[in-house]
Amino acid sequence: AGSELALHLNSLSKTNVIKKWSKGEGARGVPLSGHVGFDSMPDQLVNKSVNHGFCFNILCVGETGLGKSTLMDTLFNTKFEGEPTQHNQPGVTLKSNTYELQESNVRLKLTVVNTVGFGDQINKEDSYKSIVEFIDAQFEAYLQEELKIKRTLHSYHDTRIHACLYFIAPTGHSLKSLDLVTMKKLDSKVNIIPIIAKSDAISKSELAKFKIKITSELVSNGVQIYQFPTDDESVAEINSTMNSHLPFAVVGSTEEVKIGNKMVKARQYPWGTVQVENETHCDFVKLREMLIRVNMEDLREQTHTRHYELYRRCKLEEMGFKDTDPDSKPFSLQETYEAKRNEFMGELQKKEEEMRQMFVQRVKEKEAELKEAEKELHEKFDRLKKLHQDEKKKLEEKKKSLDDEVNTFKQKKTAAELLQNQAQQAGGSTTLKRDKERKK
Amino acid sequence: MRDMMDMIHQRNLEGYVGFANLPNQVYRKSVKRGFEFTLMVVGESGLGKSTLINSLFLTDLYSKDYPGPSHRIKKTVQVEQSKVLIKEGGVQLTLTIVDTPGFGDAVDNSNCWQPVINYIDSKCEDFLNAESRVNRRSMPDNRVHCCLYFIAPSGHGLKPLDIEFMKRLHDKVNVIPLIAKADTLTPEECHLFKKQIMKEIQEHKIKIYEFPDVDEDEDNKLVRKIKEKMPLAVVGSNVVIEVNGKKVRGRQYPWGVAEVENGEHCDFTVLRNMLIRTHMQDLKDVTNNVHYENYRSKKLAAVTCNGVDTSKTKGQLTKSPLAQMEEERREHVMKMKKMEAEMEQVFEMKVKEKKQKLKDSEAELERRHEQMKRNLEAQYKELEEKRRVFEEEKANWEAQQRILEQQKLDASKTMEKNKKKGKIF
């Protein structure tokens, strides 16, 4: 037993003993007396993600002709799709292409989104709108998938924009107002990495001043650009150094020029050759380091945990979801859904009722109207009838009076005729008498 | 706008880009975040569960200060968790061990699995609620990632309780059955016992955790060899013994030492390697992608299909509840519009009808009135005519009478004259 204890204590000193309890509620640290093997967890995780493949989406915002496509080709050492666009686009459209790339054993599904026609219109007030809509649409698609009842998040192709390279024209003076407006609209939705495009047009001294001016303008306008993270000791130093070199002044080229005995990517001028990968010539290498080799995963993580969460929170609050009721008791998911649904159904029913009521009202009114009209009609005809009756009566009276006259006349006539006949008979007899007398 | 999915182009790199460093980035971040794992152990008391846990993690999880549940007397099945933080090679792991004292210990063990199911479900529920909040902060994952089920080394087969438990839990959690205290079985007995168990597991269609195949053939051979050893027969020990000059964990018997980490003595090493060194992440992924999703979709389907015809909603399970509500809203708006249009139509038609009727009746009355008027006029005309005729007749007769009167007068005048002349006697 004694030797056992000694052995135990001996092994204790060789292992990692936790001196503080950091993570988790109530988790106490315990010492290990040997190699358990869970230190392979990061490797297990890495293997799974390598097997699954990686995904990254870049959005390039900048005026036509600032070398966006060329820079992408240079960064990823390949030729992406696309013809150079003209300046006559009526609005800003976003064109995206997805590529499958592989470097050593790592597969990357890269989506490059370009803003076509940005900065070409006379009125650029709405330029940022289609960009914001596009970014939101990707968030929305993810949110819809996340909210489905039967969902497949594990195999979902994430289209959310992880990095936005904002191309600044190499004027050497300051940011254009279009740049400030656009970046301000985008900074809460995407990680913005501003870069000075075609920086071989600016001299070294001008460049330093230009960078300072841009940085101060961004600060004074409250534009939040992406900061390379400095919380992880292994990359804190390089990241903080690079942060001070922002915005990166880049030059892109897929043409190769022979320098010494090597073929390098460069742009050849009569007065010299700008070598893309020469750090004294431009910041291309810095951009590549920061964007791809060191912080690609962080960009993706920030998009998911910050920008997407913000979008999701706003969207849900818009629809009336909230986390706690006024009594500060947390709703369970079920209650929230049920409450929402009941409210919703109640609303619909109310609307239906209102519409019905409205119709009932109209019907009543119309009926009254028509009844009124009917009444009037009958009254009119009653009046006419009455008039008619009166007329008829008058007619009857006239008739009657005529008849009376006729009768009177007839009587008179008859009487007169009778008299005449009698007279005639008498006269006739007188005449006869006379004639008789005469004859005697 | 979602034209992203239309075509995926293949491209070759013509030089160094740097995203081959992504795995390192992931590695770095995961180490910084730290890991968590929840392991549940289920089995009758006395099967050496606590000892096995201590052996697996090479630590005294249960010690004098934190006694294991087997030392406490329980009347009903409890579910208890202990959380520890262990660190190795710069990697931090928050390990939660969930124990189920009292399981299978009563005389009547009906429903002794219920507290276990309740616990697993409640952890899923917690995660679901955390995931569904509007304000989501970091979501600690307390879901049970693996359940080690201890089978007593009877040598015969599974007990009804074993079958019942595994059947009820195999679609809620990754179940890994283990033969406990395997040092009471000879290799032959053990081999037969394993075959019997696997036969019964297949008969009852129990889905135990399947170690997934790996890509490389070499490892696949290894995986297949391990699959043949299922269920793993384990021995645990808190005691370190010296054997042939080596310090090993084991159980000392008069006839020898059963070494925990000796592959010929038991499958402990296999279990440890699988559980911790190679498949810990996979256990978490299966829990997240399969068991949790099952729980979630069942839960949400029940909520959102409340009071709605289930046959109608079967096809709607692929929609999010918000989208579903949106669609219902749109449908309702359309329905209302249609209803409104219909009602409007009916209304108009009725009004037209009534108006027409009114018009007709007006026309009828008008017509009758006209007719009566004409009738009257005709009568008037008739009367006029009659009067005219009468007047004429009267006038004629009167004229005639006047002539007659005149004649008479003339005649009487002549007679008078004649009389006077004496012509009349």
PDB file of C-alpha atoms in Angstrom, chain A residues 176-275:
ATOM      1  CA  LYS A 176     -15.411  58.975 -52.061  1.00  0.00           C
ATOM      2  CA  SER A 177     -18.765  59.619 -50.465  1.00  0.00           C
ATOM      3  CA  LEU A 178     -20.108  56.536 -52.253  1.00  0.00           C
ATOM      4  CA  ASP A 179     -17.458  54.502 -50.413  1.00  0.00           C
ATOM      5  CA  LEU A 180     -18.380  55.915 -47.025  1.00  0.00           C
ATOM      6  CA  VAL A 181     -22.099  55.480 -47.583  1.00  0.00           C
ATOM      7  CA  THR A 182     -21.705  51.926 -48.816  1.00  0.00           C
ATOM      8  CA  MET A 183     -19.293  50.825 -46.128  1.00  0.00           C
ATOM      9  CA  LYS A 184     -21.484  52.318 -43.444  1.00  0.00           C
ATOM     10  CA  LYS A 185     -24.418  50.279 -44.716  1.00  0.00           C
ATOM     11  CA  LEU A 186     -22.377  47.107 -44.871  1.00  0.00           C
ATOM     12  CA  ASP A 187     -20.294  47.202 -41.712  1.00  0.00           C
ATOM     13  CA  SER A 188     -22.936  45.603 -39.497  1.00  0.00           C
ATOM     14  CA  LYS A 189     -23.637  42.860 -42.015  1.00  0.00           C
ATOM     15  CA  VAL A 190     -20.282  41.644 -43.211  1.00  0.00           C
ATOM     16  CA  ASN A 191     -16.590  41.674 -42.388  1.00  0.00           C
ATOM     17  CA  ILE A 192     -15.214  44.579 -44.425  1.00  0.00           C
ATOM     18  CA  ILE A 193     -11.561  44.534 -45.483  1.00  0.00           C
ATOM     19  CA  PRO A 194     -10.831  47.775 -47.311  1.00  0.00           C
ATOM     20  CA  ILE A 195      -8.060  47.652 -49.887  1.00  0.00           C
ATOM     21  CA  ILE A 196      -6.505  50.283 -52.085  1.00  0.00           C
ATOM     22  CA  ALA A 197      -6.780  48.952 -55.613  1.00  0.00           C
ATOM     23  CA  LYS A 198      -4.234  49.445 -58.385  1.00  0.00           C
ATOM     24  CA  SER A 199      -1.941  50.951 -55.803  1.00  0.00           C
ATOM     25  CA  ASP A 200       0.951  51.040 -58.229  1.00  0.00           C
ATOM     26  CA  ALA A 201      -0.533  54.365 -59.290  1.00  0.00           C
ATOM     27  CA  ILE A 202       0.401  55.942 -55.990  1.00  0.00           C
ATOM     28  CA  SER A 203       3.844  56.884 -54.845  1.00  0.00           C
ATOM     29  CA  LYS A 204       5.160  55.669 -51.503  1.00  0.00           C
ATOM     30  CA  SER A 205       4.840  58.987 -49.686  1.00  0.00           C
ATOM     31  CA  GLU A 206       1.375  59.643 -51.066  1.00  0.00           C
ATOM     32  CA  LEU A 207       0.380  56.145 -50.053  1.00  0.00           C
ATOM     33  CA  ALA A 208       1.253  56.659 -46.402  1.00  0.00           C
ATOM     34  CA  LYS A 209      -0.775  59.865 -46.299  1.00  0.00           C
ATOM     35  CA  PHE A 210      -3.612  58.211 -48.200  1.00  0.00           C
ATOM     36  CA  LYS A 211      -3.795  55.328 -45.725  1.00  0.00           C
ATOM     37  CA  ILE A 212      -3.863  57.714 -42.780  1.00  0.00           C
ATOM     38  CA  LYS A 213      -6.579  59.797 -44.406  1.00  0.00           C
ATOM     39  CA  ILE A 214      -8.700  56.746 -45.179  1.00  0.00           C
ATOM     40  CA  THR A 215      -8.340  55.337 -41.677  1.00  0.00           C
ATOM     41  CA  SER A 216      -9.267  58.614 -40.045  1.00  0.00           C
ATOM     42  CA  GLU A 217     -12.249  59.077 -42.336  1.00  0.00           C
ATOM     43  CA  LEU A 218     -13.456  55.597 -41.493  1.00  0.00           C
ATOM     44  CA  VAL A 219     -13.102  56.277 -37.801  1.00  0.00           C
ATOM     45  CA  SER A 220     -14.770  59.665 -37.906  1.00  0.00           C
ATOM     46  CA  ASN A 221     -17.699  58.203 -39.848  1.00  0.00           C
ATOM     47  CA  GLY A 222     -18.040  55.306 -37.445  1.00  0.00           C
ATOM     48  CA  VAL A 223     -17.374  52.633 -40.043  1.00  0.00           C
ATOM     49  CA  GLN A 224     -16.459  49.323 -38.406  1.00  0.00           C
ATOM     50  CA  ILE A 225     -13.991  47.418 -40.501  1.00  0.00           C
ATOM     51  CA  TYR A 226     -12.794  43.899 -39.770  1.00  0.00           C
ATOM     52  CA  GLN A 227      -9.978  43.695 -37.253  1.00  0.00           C
ATOM     53  CA  PHE A 228      -7.704  40.682 -37.388  1.00  0.00           C
ATOM     54  CA  PRO A 229      -8.227  38.945 -34.048  1.00  0.00           C
ATOM     55  CA  THR A 230      -5.654  39.340 -31.326  1.00  0.00           C
ATOM     56  CA  ASP A 231      -7.127  37.093 -28.643  1.00  0.00           C
ATOM     57  CA  ASP A 232      -5.265  33.966 -29.651  1.00  0.00           C
ATOM     58  CA  GLU A 233      -1.661  34.125 -28.490  1.00  0.00           C
ATOM     59  CA  SER A 234      -0.293  32.195 -31.424  1.00  0.00           C
ATOM     60  CA  VAL A 235      -1.453  34.770 -33.955  1.00  0.00           C
ATOM     61  CA  ALA A 236      -1.975  37.855 -31.816  1.00  0.00           C
ATOM     62  CA  GLU A 237       1.300  39.446 -32.729  1.00  0.00           C
ATOM     63  CA  ILE A 238       1.149  39.066 -36.470  1.00  0.00           C
ATOM     64  CA  ASN A 239      -2.486  40.080 -36.536  1.00  0.00           C
ATOM     65  CA  SER A 240      -1.993  43.251 -34.564  1.00  0.00           C
ATOM     66  CA  THR A 241       0.943  44.237 -36.754  1.00  0.00           C
ATOM     67  CA  MET A 242      -1.149  43.714 -39.853  1.00  0.00           C
ATOM     68  CA  ASN A 243      -4.032  45.667 -38.400  1.00  0.00           C
ATOM     69  CA  SER A 244      -1.808  48.710 -38.448  1.00  0.00           C
ATOM     70  CA  HIS A 245      -1.134  48.273 -42.161  1.00  0.00           C
ATOM     71  CA  LEU A 246      -4.786  48.514 -43.116  1.00  0.00           C
ATOM     72  CA  PRO A 247      -6.012  49.368 -45.680  1.00  0.00           C
ATOM     73  CA  PHE A 248      -3.791  47.094 -47.752  1.00  0.00           C
ATOM     74  CA  ALA A 249      -2.461  48.663 -50.918  1.00  0.00           C
ATOM     75  CA  VAL A 250      -2.579  45.913 -53.519  1.00  0.00           C
ATOM     76  CA  VAL A 251      -1.579  45.265 -57.060  1.00  0.00           C
ATOM     77  CA  GLY A 252      -2.940  42.334 -59.018  1.00  0.00           C
ATOM     78  CA  SER A 253      -1.456  40.648 -62.000  1.00  0.00           C
ATOM     79  CA  THR A 254      -1.581  37.295 -63.687  1.00  0.00           C
ATOM     80  CA  GLU A 255       1.141  38.182 -66.119  1.00  0.00           C
ATOM     81  CA  GLU A 256       4.573  36.812 -65.374  1.00  0.00           C
ATOM     82  CA  VAL A 257       7.865  38.613 -65.831  1.00  0.00           C
ATOM     83  CA  LYS A 258      11.361  37.203 -65.498  1.00  0.00           C
ATOM     84  CA  ILE A 259      13.204  38.754 -62.580  1.00  0.00           C
ATOM     85  CA  GLY A 260      16.646  37.317 -62.122  1.00  0.00           C
ATOM     86  CA  ASN A 261      16.121  33.672 -62.910  1.00  0.00           C
ATOM     87  CA  LYS A 262      12.584  33.395 -61.652  1.00  0.00           C
ATOM     88  CA  MET A 263       9.242  34.063 -63.257  1.00  0.00           C
ATOM     89  CA  VAL A 264       7.230  36.298 -60.986  1.00  0.00           C
ATOM     90  CA  LYS A 265       3.827  37.893 -61.210  1.00  0.00           C
ATOM     91  CA  ALA A 266       4.401  41.502 -62.105  1.00  0.00           C
ATOM     92  CA  ARG A 267       3.357  44.545 -64.043  1.00  0.00           C
ATOM     93  CA  GLN A 268       5.984  45.879 -66.362  1.00  0.00           C
ATOM     94  CA  TYR A 269       6.347  49.618 -66.883  1.00  0.00           C
ATOM     95  CA  PRO A 270       9.014  51.512 -68.830  1.00  0.00           C
ATOM     96  CA  TRP A 271      10.355  52.821 -65.524  1.00  0.00           C
ATOM     97  CA  GLY A 272      10.396  49.525 -63.709  1.00  0.00           C
ATOM     98  CA  THR A 273       8.519  46.400 -62.817  1.00  0.00           C
ATOM     99  CA  VAL A 274       6.016  46.161 -60.007  1.00  0.00           C
ATOM    100  CA  GLN A 275       6.329  42.743 -58.425  1.00  0.00           C
TER     101      GLN A 275
END
